[in-house]
Coordinates of C-alpha atoms in Angstrom, one line a residue:
Chain A
M134 CA 89.9 42.6 257.5
P135 CA 92.8 45.7 256.9
R136 CA 94.4 46.7 253.8
T137 CA 97.4 46.1 253.5
Y138 CA 99.3 49.1 251.6
R139 CA 103.6 48.6 250.9
H140 CA 105.2 49.2 254.2
D141 CA 107.0 52.2 254.6
K142 CA 105.5 54.1 251.3
P143 CA 103.8 56.9 251.9
R144 CA 100.2 56.2 251.6
L145 CA 99.5 60.2 249.5
R146 CA 95.5 61.7 248.6
I147 CA 95.6 64.8 246.6
D148 CA 92.9 67.1 246.9
G149 CA 91.0 64.1 248.1
Q150 CA 91.5 61.4 245.7
T151 CA 94.4 58.2 246.1
R152 CA 96.8 59.6 243.5
T153 CA 100.6 60.1 243.4
Y154 CA 100.9 62.4 241.1
I155 CA 100.3 66.3 240.4
A156 CA 100.4 68.7 238.1
A157 CA 103.8 69.9 237.2
D158 CA 102.5 73.3 236.9
D159 CA 102.1 73.3 240.6
R160 CA 103.7 76.7 242.3
G161 CA 104.8 74.5 245.5
L162 CA 107.2 72.7 242.6
A163 CA 108.2 76.3 240.1
Y164 CA 108.9 78.7 243.5
G165 CA 107.9 76.8 247.0
D166 CA 104.6 78.8 247.2
G167 CA 103.3 76.8 249.6
I168 CA 103.7 75.5 253.3
F169 CA 103.5 72.2 255.1
R170 CA 102.9 70.5 258.8
T171 CA 104.7 67.2 259.4
M172 CA 103.4 65.1 262.2
A173 CA 103.4 62.0 265.0
V174 CA 100.6 59.8 264.4
D175 CA 100.1 57.5 267.3
N176 CA 97.4 54.5 267.7
G177 CA 95.7 55.9 265.0
R178 CA 95.7 59.3 265.6
I179 CA 97.2 63.0 264.9
M180 CA 98.7 63.9 268.4
A181 CA 98.3 67.3 269.0
R182 CA 96.1 67.9 266.3
D183 CA 94.6 71.6 267.6
F184 CA 97.5 73.1 267.7
Q185 CA 98.9 71.0 264.1
F186 CA 96.2 72.4 262.6
A187 CA 96.0 76.0 264.2
R188 CA 99.9 76.5 263.3
L189 CA 98.6 75.3 259.5
A190 CA 95.8 78.0 259.4
H191 CA 98.4 79.8 260.8
D192 CA 101.1 79.6 257.6
C193 CA 98.6 79.5 255.0
A194 CA 97.3 82.9 255.8
A195 CA 100.7 84.1 256.1
L196 CA 101.1 83.1 252.4
D197 CA 97.3 84.3 251.7
I198 CA 96.6 80.7 251.2
R199 CA 93.2 79.4 251.3
G200 CA 94.0 76.4 253.6
P201 CA 91.9 73.6 254.4
S202 CA 89.5 72.8 257.0
A203 CA 89.9 70.8 260.3
A204 CA 87.2 68.8 259.7
W205 CA 88.2 68.1 255.6
L206 CA 91.5 67.4 256.7
D207 CA 89.7 64.8 259.5
D208 CA 88.4 62.8 256.6
E209 CA 91.1 63.0 254.7
F210 CA 93.2 60.9 257.4
G211 CA 90.3 59.0 258.0
Q212 CA 91.0 57.6 254.9
L213 CA 94.3 56.8 255.1
I214 CA 95.4 55.7 258.6
E215 CA 93.7 52.5 260.0
T216 CA 92.6 52.3 263.3
G217 CA 96.0 51.7 266.0
E218 CA 98.8 52.9 263.5
A219 CA 101.8 55.0 264.3
G220 CA 103.7 56.3 262.0
V221 CA 104.5 60.4 260.3
A222 CA 101.8 62.2 258.7
K223 CA 102.3 65.5 256.4
I224 CA 100.7 68.1 254.5
T225 CA 101.2 70.0 252.4
V226 CA 99.3 73.1 250.6
T227 CA 100.4 74.8 247.8
R228 CA 99.2 78.0 246.1
G229 CA 98.3 75.4 242.9
S230 CA 98.4 74.9 239.7
G231 CA 99.5 78.6 237.5
G232 CA 100.7 80.2 234.3
R233 CA 104.3 81.7 233.6
G234 CA 105.7 84.1 235.8
Y235 CA 105.9 84.8 239.5
T236 CA 102.6 86.7 239.8
P237 CA 99.9 84.5 241.6
P238 CA 97.0 83.8 240.0
V239 CA 94.3 85.0 241.1
P240 CA 91.8 83.4 242.5
A241 CA 94.6 80.6 243.5
S242 CA 93.0 76.9 243.9
P243 CA 94.8 76.0 245.9
R244 CA 95.9 72.5 246.4
V245 CA 96.3 70.0 249.4
I246 CA 98.2 67.1 249.9
V247 CA 98.2 64.7 252.7
A248 CA 100.1 61.6 253.3
F249 CA 100.7 59.1 255.7
T250 CA 103.9 56.7 256.3
P251 CA 104.0 54.2 258.8
G252 CA 106.8 53.4 260.9
R253 CA 108.6 55.9 262.6
T254 CA 111.9 55.1 264.8
A255 CA 113.1 57.5 268.1
P256 CA 115.3 60.2 267.9
P257 CA 119.2 60.0 269.4
D258 CA 118.7 61.0 272.3
P259 CA 121.1 63.0 274.1
L260 CA 121.6 64.6 271.4
A261 CA 125.3 66.4 271.0
L262 CA 125.3 69.3 268.7
D263 CA 128.0 70.9 267.0
I264 CA 127.1 74.0 265.1
A265 CA 126.7 74.1 261.3
T266 CA 128.6 76.2 259.3
T267 CA 125.0 76.5 256.6
C268 CA 123.4 79.4 258.0
L269 CA 120.1 80.2 257.9
A270 CA 119.5 84.2 256.2
C271 CA 117.4 85.8 257.9
Q272 CA 113.8 87.1 256.6
P273 CA 111.5 88.4 258.0
L274 CA 108.7 88.4 255.6
F275 CA 108.4 84.8 255.9
A276 CA 110.2 84.1 259.7
G277 CA 108.5 81.2 261.6
V278 CA 106.5 79.8 258.5
K279 CA 107.4 76.5 257.3
H280 CA 107.5 76.7 253.9
L281 CA 108.2 75.3 250.9
N282 CA 111.7 77.4 250.5
R283 CA 113.8 75.3 252.0
L284 CA 116.9 74.8 250.6
E285 CA 118.9 76.0 253.6
Q286 CA 117.7 73.0 255.4
V287 CA 118.9 70.8 252.7
W288 CA 122.3 71.3 252.9
A289 CA 122.3 71.5 257.1
R290 CA 121.3 67.6 256.4
R291 CA 123.6 67.5 253.6
E292 CA 126.1 68.8 256.0
A293 CA 124.6 66.8 259.0
A294 CA 125.1 63.9 257.2
S295 CA 128.7 64.5 256.0
R296 CA 129.7 65.1 259.3
A297 CA 127.9 62.0 260.7
R298 CA 126.4 64.1 263.0
P299 CA 122.3 63.0 263.7
D300 CA 121.4 66.6 264.2
L301 CA 123.0 69.9 264.2
A302 CA 122.3 73.9 265.9
M303 CA 122.1 76.5 263.4
T304 CA 123.0 79.9 263.8
D305 CA 121.7 82.5 261.6
T306 CA 123.7 84.9 259.1
E307 CA 124.5 87.2 262.2
G308 CA 125.1 84.3 264.5
R309 CA 122.4 83.9 267.0
L310 CA 121.2 80.4 267.8
V311 CA 118.1 80.0 266.0
A312 CA 117.6 75.6 265.7
T313 CA 118.7 72.5 264.8
T314 CA 118.2 71.6 261.1
M315 CA 115.0 70.0 261.9
R316 CA 114.2 70.9 265.5
N317 CA 113.5 74.1 267.9
L318 CA 115.1 74.5 270.5
V319 CA 114.7 75.0 274.1
L320 CA 116.9 76.5 277.0
M321 CA 117.4 77.2 280.3
D322 CA 119.2 79.3 282.6
T323 CA 119.8 79.0 286.3
A324 CA 117.6 80.2 287.7
G325 CA 115.4 77.9 285.6
V326 CA 113.7 80.1 283.7
W327 CA 113.7 78.9 280.1
H328 CA 114.6 81.1 276.5
T329 CA 113.7 79.6 273.2
P330 CA 115.1 81.3 270.3
S331 CA 113.2 84.5 268.6
L332 CA 111.8 84.0 265.4
A333 CA 111.8 87.6 264.2
R334 CA 114.4 86.5 261.2
C335 CA 114.7 83.6 260.5
G336 CA 113.3 79.5 261.4
V337 CA 110.0 77.5 262.1
A338 CA 107.8 77.9 264.4
G339 CA 106.8 74.2 264.9
A340 CA 103.6 73.3 266.5
T341 CA 105.7 71.2 269.7
R342 CA 107.1 75.0 270.6
A343 CA 103.9 76.2 270.8
R344 CA 102.3 73.4 273.0
L345 CA 105.7 73.8 275.5
M346 CA 105.6 77.2 275.3
H347 CA 101.6 77.0 275.9
A348 CA 102.3 74.8 278.8
A349 CA 105.2 77.2 280.7
E350 CA 102.4 79.8 280.5
Q351 CA 99.6 77.9 281.7
A352 CA 101.9 76.3 284.7
G353 CA 102.8 79.9 285.2
R354 CA 106.7 79.7 283.7
P355 CA 106.2 81.9 280.7
V356 CA 108.8 80.8 277.9
V357 CA 110.6 84.2 277.0
E358 CA 111.7 84.0 273.2
V359 CA 114.5 85.9 273.2
D360 CA 117.7 86.6 270.7
I361 CA 121.1 84.2 271.7
Q362 CA 124.5 84.5 270.1
A363 CA 126.0 81.1 269.7
A364 CA 128.6 82.3 271.7
S365 CA 126.6 82.4 274.6
V366 CA 125.3 79.3 275.2
G367 CA 127.3 78.6 278.6
E368 CA 124.9 80.7 280.2
F369 CA 122.5 78.0 279.9
C370 CA 122.7 75.0 282.3
A371 CA 120.1 72.7 280.6
A372 CA 118.9 73.0 276.9
I373 CA 116.2 70.6 274.4
A374 CA 115.5 70.1 271.1
C375 CA 111.5 69.3 269.8
N376 CA 109.9 68.5 266.9
S377 CA 107.1 67.5 266.4
V378 CA 107.6 63.5 265.0
S379 CA 110.4 62.4 267.7
G380 CA 109.1 65.1 270.7
A381 CA 111.1 67.2 273.1
T382 CA 114.8 65.6 273.2
A383 CA 117.8 66.5 276.2
I384 CA 120.7 67.7 274.7
S385 CA 123.4 66.9 276.0
R386 CA 126.0 70.2 274.1
I387 CA 126.2 72.7 272.1
A388 CA 129.8 73.4 270.7
R389 CA 132.3 72.5 273.1
H390 CA 129.6 73.6 276.3
R391 CA 128.0 71.0 278.1
F392 CA 124.5 70.8 279.6
E393 CA 124.0 68.9 283.1
H394 CA 120.6 69.1 283.8
S395 CA 119.2 68.3 280.5
P396 CA 117.7 64.8 281.3
A397 CA 115.7 66.8 283.7
M398 CA 114.3 69.1 281.6
A399 CA 113.4 66.4 278.9
R400 CA 111.1 64.9 281.5
R401 CA 109.9 68.4 282.2
A402 CA 108.9 68.6 278.5
A403 CA 107.7 65.1 277.6
A404 CA 105.0 65.5 280.4
W405 CA 103.9 68.7 279.2
L406 CA 103.8 67.4 275.9
A407 CA 102.2 64.6 277.1
A408 CA 99.5 66.8 278.7
T409 CA 98.8 68.8 275.4
A410 CA 98.5 66.0 273.2
Chain B
M136 CA 100.8 69.4 208.5
P137 CA 102.0 70.8 211.6
R138 CA 100.5 69.3 214.9
T139 CA 97.4 71.9 216.6
Y140 CA 98.4 72.2 220.4
R141 CA 95.9 75.1 222.3
H142 CA 98.0 78.2 221.7
D143 CA 98.9 79.7 225.3
K144 CA 99.3 76.2 227.3
P145 CA 102.4 75.0 228.0
R146 CA 104.0 71.8 226.2
L147 CA 105.7 69.9 228.9
R148 CA 107.8 66.7 228.3
I149 CA 109.1 65.4 231.7
D150 CA 111.6 62.9 231.4
G151 CA 112.0 62.4 228.2
Q152 CA 108.0 61.9 227.6
T153 CA 105.1 63.4 226.8
R154 CA 103.9 64.4 230.6
T155 CA 101.9 66.8 232.5
Y156 CA 102.4 65.7 236.3
I157 CA 104.6 64.7 238.6
A158 CA 105.8 62.3 241.4
A159 CA 103.7 64.2 244.4
D160 CA 107.3 63.1 246.5
D161 CA 109.7 65.5 244.2
R162 CA 111.9 67.6 246.6
G163 CA 111.8 70.1 243.8
L164 CA 107.2 70.7 245.1
A165 CA 109.1 69.3 249.1
Y166 CA 112.2 71.8 249.5
G167 CA 112.5 73.5 246.2
D168 CA 115.6 71.4 245.6
G169 CA 116.3 72.2 242.2
I170 CA 116.9 74.6 239.6
F171 CA 115.2 76.1 236.7
R172 CA 115.4 78.9 233.5
T173 CA 113.8 80.2 231.2
M174 CA 114.6 81.2 227.9
A175 CA 112.6 83.5 224.7
V176 CA 112.4 81.2 221.7
D177 CA 113.1 82.9 218.1
N178 CA 112.0 81.7 214.8
G179 CA 112.0 77.8 216.2
R180 CA 115.5 78.5 218.1
I181 CA 116.7 79.1 221.8
M182 CA 118.1 82.3 222.3
A183 CA 121.7 82.4 223.3
R184 CA 121.5 78.2 223.6
D185 CA 125.1 78.3 225.0
F186 CA 124.7 80.5 227.5
Q187 CA 121.7 79.2 229.0
F188 CA 123.4 75.9 228.6
A189 CA 126.7 77.1 231.1
R190 CA 124.0 79.0 233.5
L191 CA 122.2 76.1 233.9
A192 CA 125.1 73.0 233.9
H193 CA 126.4 75.8 236.7
D194 CA 123.6 76.4 239.0
C195 CA 123.1 71.6 239.3
A196 CA 126.8 72.3 239.9
A197 CA 126.1 74.7 242.5
L198 CA 123.3 72.6 244.4
D199 CA 125.3 69.2 243.2
I200 CA 122.3 67.9 241.5
R201 CA 123.1 66.3 237.9
G202 CA 122.0 68.0 234.9
P203 CA 121.2 67.0 231.8
S204 CA 123.3 67.2 228.2
A205 CA 123.3 69.7 226.2
A206 CA 122.0 67.1 223.0
W207 CA 119.4 65.5 225.3
L208 CA 118.1 69.0 226.2
D209 CA 118.3 69.9 222.1
D210 CA 116.1 66.7 221.1
E211 CA 113.8 67.1 224.3
F212 CA 113.4 71.0 222.8
G213 CA 113.2 69.8 219.0
Q214 CA 110.5 67.0 220.1
L215 CA 108.0 70.5 221.7
I216 CA 109.0 73.8 219.1
E217 CA 108.1 74.0 216.0
T218 CA 110.3 75.2 212.6
G219 CA 109.6 78.7 213.0
E220 CA 107.7 79.5 216.5
A221 CA 108.3 82.2 219.8
G222 CA 107.2 81.4 222.8
V223 CA 109.6 81.0 225.9
A224 CA 110.7 77.5 226.5
K225 CA 111.4 76.3 230.6
I226 CA 113.8 74.0 231.6
T227 CA 113.8 72.7 235.2
V228 CA 115.7 70.2 236.8
T229 CA 115.2 69.0 240.7
R230 CA 116.8 66.4 243.1
G231 CA 114.3 63.9 241.5
S232 CA 111.6 61.5 244.0
G233 CA 112.6 61.7 247.5
G234 CA 111.8 59.7 250.7
R235 CA 110.7 61.6 254.2
G236 CA 113.1 64.2 256.0
Y237 CA 115.1 66.9 254.6
T238 CA 117.9 65.0 254.1
P239 CA 119.5 64.2 250.0
P240 CA 119.1 60.7 248.3
V241 CA 122.1 59.3 247.3
P242 CA 122.3 58.2 244.8
A243 CA 119.5 61.0 243.6
S244 CA 117.9 60.5 240.0
P245 CA 117.0 63.9 239.0
R246 CA 114.1 64.6 237.1
V247 CA 113.7 67.1 234.3
I248 CA 110.7 69.5 232.9
V249 CA 111.2 70.9 229.7
A250 CA 108.1 73.6 228.6
F251 CA 107.5 75.2 225.9
T252 CA 104.5 78.3 226.2
P253 CA 103.9 79.7 222.5
G254 CA 103.8 83.8 221.8
R255 CA 105.5 86.0 223.7
T256 CA 104.4 89.3 224.3
A257 CA 107.2 93.0 224.5
P258 CA 108.0 94.5 228.0
P259 CA 106.8 98.3 228.9
D260 CA 109.4 100.5 227.6
P261 CA 111.3 102.4 229.3
L262 CA 110.3 101.1 233.0
A263 CA 109.5 103.4 235.7
L264 CA 110.3 101.7 238.7
D265 CA 109.5 102.9 242.7
I266 CA 111.3 100.9 245.4
A267 CA 109.9 97.4 246.4
T268 CA 109.2 97.2 250.0
T269 CA 109.8 93.3 249.8
C270 CA 113.1 93.2 250.2
L271 CA 115.8 89.8 249.3
A272 CA 117.5 87.7 252.4
C273 CA 121.6 87.6 252.2
Q274 CA 122.3 84.2 251.9
P275 CA 125.4 84.0 250.3
L276 CA 125.7 79.8 249.8
F277 CA 122.9 80.0 247.2
A278 CA 123.5 83.7 245.6
G279 CA 123.3 83.5 242.2
V280 CA 121.6 79.9 241.7
K281 CA 118.0 80.2 240.1
H282 CA 116.6 78.2 242.6
L283 CA 113.2 77.2 243.4
N284 CA 113.0 79.2 246.4
R285 CA 111.8 82.1 245.0
L286 CA 108.9 82.7 247.7
E287 CA 110.7 86.4 247.6
Q288 CA 110.2 87.2 244.1
V289 CA 106.0 85.7 244.5
W290 CA 106.1 88.8 247.5
A291 CA 107.7 91.3 245.3
R292 CA 105.3 90.5 242.3
R293 CA 102.3 90.7 244.3
E294 CA 103.6 93.4 245.7
A295 CA 103.7 95.1 241.6
A296 CA 100.8 93.9 241.0
S297 CA 98.7 95.4 244.5
R298 CA 100.7 98.4 242.6
A299 CA 100.2 98.4 239.3
R300 CA 103.4 99.2 238.6
P301 CA 104.7 96.2 235.6
D302 CA 108.1 95.0 238.1
L303 CA 109.7 97.1 240.7
A304 CA 113.5 97.4 242.2
M305 CA 114.9 95.1 244.8
T306 CA 117.2 95.8 247.8
D307 CA 118.3 93.2 250.2
T308 CA 117.7 93.7 253.9
E309 CA 120.9 95.8 254.1
G310 CA 119.4 98.4 251.2
R311 CA 121.7 96.8 248.4
L312 CA 120.2 97.5 245.6
V313 CA 120.1 94.2 244.1
A314 CA 117.5 93.6 241.0
T315 CA 114.1 94.0 239.7
T316 CA 111.3 91.8 240.7
M317 CA 112.5 89.4 237.3
R318 CA 115.1 91.2 235.9
N319 CA 119.2 92.1 236.5
L320 CA 120.2 95.5 236.4
V321 CA 122.7 97.6 234.6
L322 CA 123.3 101.3 235.6
M323 CA 125.6 103.3 233.8
D324 CA 127.6 106.2 235.6
T325 CA 128.5 109.9 233.5
A326 CA 132.4 108.3 233.0
G327 CA 130.4 106.1 230.4
V328 CA 131.2 102.8 232.6
W329 CA 128.5 100.0 233.4
H330 CA 128.0 98.6 236.7
T331 CA 126.1 95.9 237.8
P332 CA 125.3 94.8 241.4
S333 CA 127.4 91.5 243.6
L334 CA 125.3 89.2 243.2
A335 CA 127.6 87.8 246.0
R336 CA 124.9 87.8 249.0
C337 CA 121.5 87.2 246.9
G338 CA 119.4 87.5 243.7
V339 CA 120.0 85.3 240.4
A340 CA 123.1 85.9 237.7
G341 CA 120.6 86.2 234.6
A342 CA 121.6 84.2 231.2
T343 CA 121.5 88.1 229.9
R344 CA 123.4 89.3 232.2
A345 CA 126.3 87.3 231.1
R346 CA 125.8 88.0 228.1
L347 CA 126.2 91.6 228.4
M348 CA 129.1 91.5 230.4
H349 CA 130.6 88.9 227.9
A350 CA 129.8 91.4 225.5
A351 CA 131.5 94.6 227.1
E352 CA 134.7 92.7 228.1
Q353 CA 135.4 91.5 224.0
A354 CA 134.7 95.5 223.4
G355 CA 137.1 95.9 226.2
R356 CA 134.8 97.8 228.6
P357 CA 134.6 95.4 231.2
V358 CA 131.3 95.7 233.5
V359 CA 131.7 96.5 237.3
E360 CA 130.9 93.9 239.8
V361 CA 130.1 96.2 242.7
D362 CA 127.9 97.0 246.0
I363 CA 125.0 99.7 245.1
Q364 CA 123.3 101.2 247.9
A365 CA 119.4 102.5 246.8
A366 CA 120.4 105.8 248.1
S367 CA 123.0 106.2 245.5
V368 CA 121.5 106.1 242.6
G369 CA 121.4 109.1 241.8
E370 CA 125.2 109.2 240.8
F371 CA 124.5 107.1 237.8
C372 CA 122.8 108.5 234.2
A373 CA 121.8 105.5 232.0
A374 CA 120.1 102.4 233.8
I375 CA 119.0 99.2 231.6
A376 CA 117.0 96.3 233.6
C377 CA 117.5 92.7 231.2
N378 CA 116.6 89.3 231.4
S379 CA 116.1 86.2 228.6
V380 CA 112.2 87.0 227.8
S381 CA 112.3 90.4 227.1
G382 CA 116.2 91.5 226.7
A383 CA 117.4 94.7 227.6
T384 CA 114.4 97.4 228.5
A385 CA 115.2 101.4 229.1
I386 CA 114.6 102.3 233.1
S387 CA 113.7 105.8 233.2
R388 CA 113.8 106.1 236.9
I389 CA 114.3 104.4 240.2
A390 CA 112.2 106.1 242.6
R391 CA 113.1 109.3 242.5
H392 CA 115.8 108.9 240.0
R393 CA 116.0 110.1 236.8
F394 CA 117.9 108.5 234.0
E395 CA 118.4 111.0 230.8
H396 CA 120.6 108.7 228.9
S397 CA 118.7 104.9 229.3
P398 CA 117.3 104.4 226.0
A399 CA 121.1 104.7 224.4
M400 CA 122.1 102.7 226.8
A401 CA 119.7 100.1 225.8
R402 CA 120.3 100.2 222.1
R403 CA 124.1 99.5 222.8
A404 CA 122.7 96.5 224.9
A405 CA 120.4 95.3 222.5
A406 CA 122.9 95.2 219.6
W407 CA 126.2 93.4 222.2
L408 CA 123.0 91.3 222.6
A409 CA 122.2 90.9 218.9
A410 CA 125.4 89.7 218.2
T411 CA 125.9 87.3 221.1
A412 CA 122.2 85.5 220.5

């Protein structure tokens, strides 16, 4: 007989134990000193596990935090997810508890929170994206890393809610297109070449973006990482947004520019994602 | 008979109860969606309580979080701090627990953590400041607010530790002097006018900085908020660094520029701070 859980509530394990509380002196809470990943679960399996765990390891290394092993994470999720379930998994790794002040403890004892929330909903498709007035700051030090300093995304999601939009495109403070409030962007030019905003200054390098870039590379059609001024989106004829929970979604427009060929691009992306799941 | 506590461990109260754990779905942990203040306690009293609570209220408002009342905070600290004690108090206010995703819950139930750590140590005096290679990103949206997104300060403190320096001066990514890793800066020019870096793009507007500006204003010698390129520190003849835990500290040099009159400036600052404690 399967265990029963209250639906929609996340099931949590913290440092290898079933818990819902963490020590109040955690540095993730105090300073956002940690990282996280969010992943789709289908049929009881984490989708694209290898890409996800590779990004997790990359981000832990970027903050010099000792991350959990893939085998340990597999065990943890094995305790949380029933055979055949679908939902959303999340891993948070913080530098652990610390004393007063910004200086990290040495050695640190990292804290790992794994969570699973049953159920998933499909995103709006296609996405029509206005551009958020909330901009992303340029900070090359942590660019690409999915760390816990996410006030900009919180603000952008508030803006989306107040404008009754499912998502918004975001630029950095210098007008370059970076991402949406929760998704990476890939745009196709009229020659069929795929481009994605460089994440050298800000933004989160998602695992789904990495999967698309990997598949495109394998197909001999590498995605070009490039600076794209928001005012230049008219140079592209198709665009998709992607994240790990909802995959690739066609974009019907960014600001006032409409993309004609996004559904075909989204189908190609979905095929590549299916091949790397 | 006074209660006894293990020394140096913070004493904590969370949402009005004696606790050391918080719910793992707290948005302060997930996204740094919250603010904090750190305060000196002398003789059982929070120093400059009114300035501190005013800055706390300002920062809560900046993130649209309903903050605790001053009377409630007084009660909470009354439970934590014994008559006559000295140490460091801290207040953290987060947006409380939330579900999956960046969008803040509406309505939110903010969480308040108050902490008191007995004991205080004097800072090095004077401070000799090299300039950190860790720069502050320009993000006007949250500039001045002491929010929980503090990875830059964590990185800068790591840098200070690795260079065996007690503190470092920090610039923004465009070369403007902003603060130290944990203190605000005030510099005096040869005409005796005090200047402090504008915090319109980044940095934390500390309560001690506010107290100095208030006292200077009252004395008819207002502090000028201004952009100061790090390369221009040679235009100043004195400098101090200040925070709420250690007050005003003379700066002997920033990078290679030495300040001759910093001790006198620090004495003036200390007198002004004593008058606003």
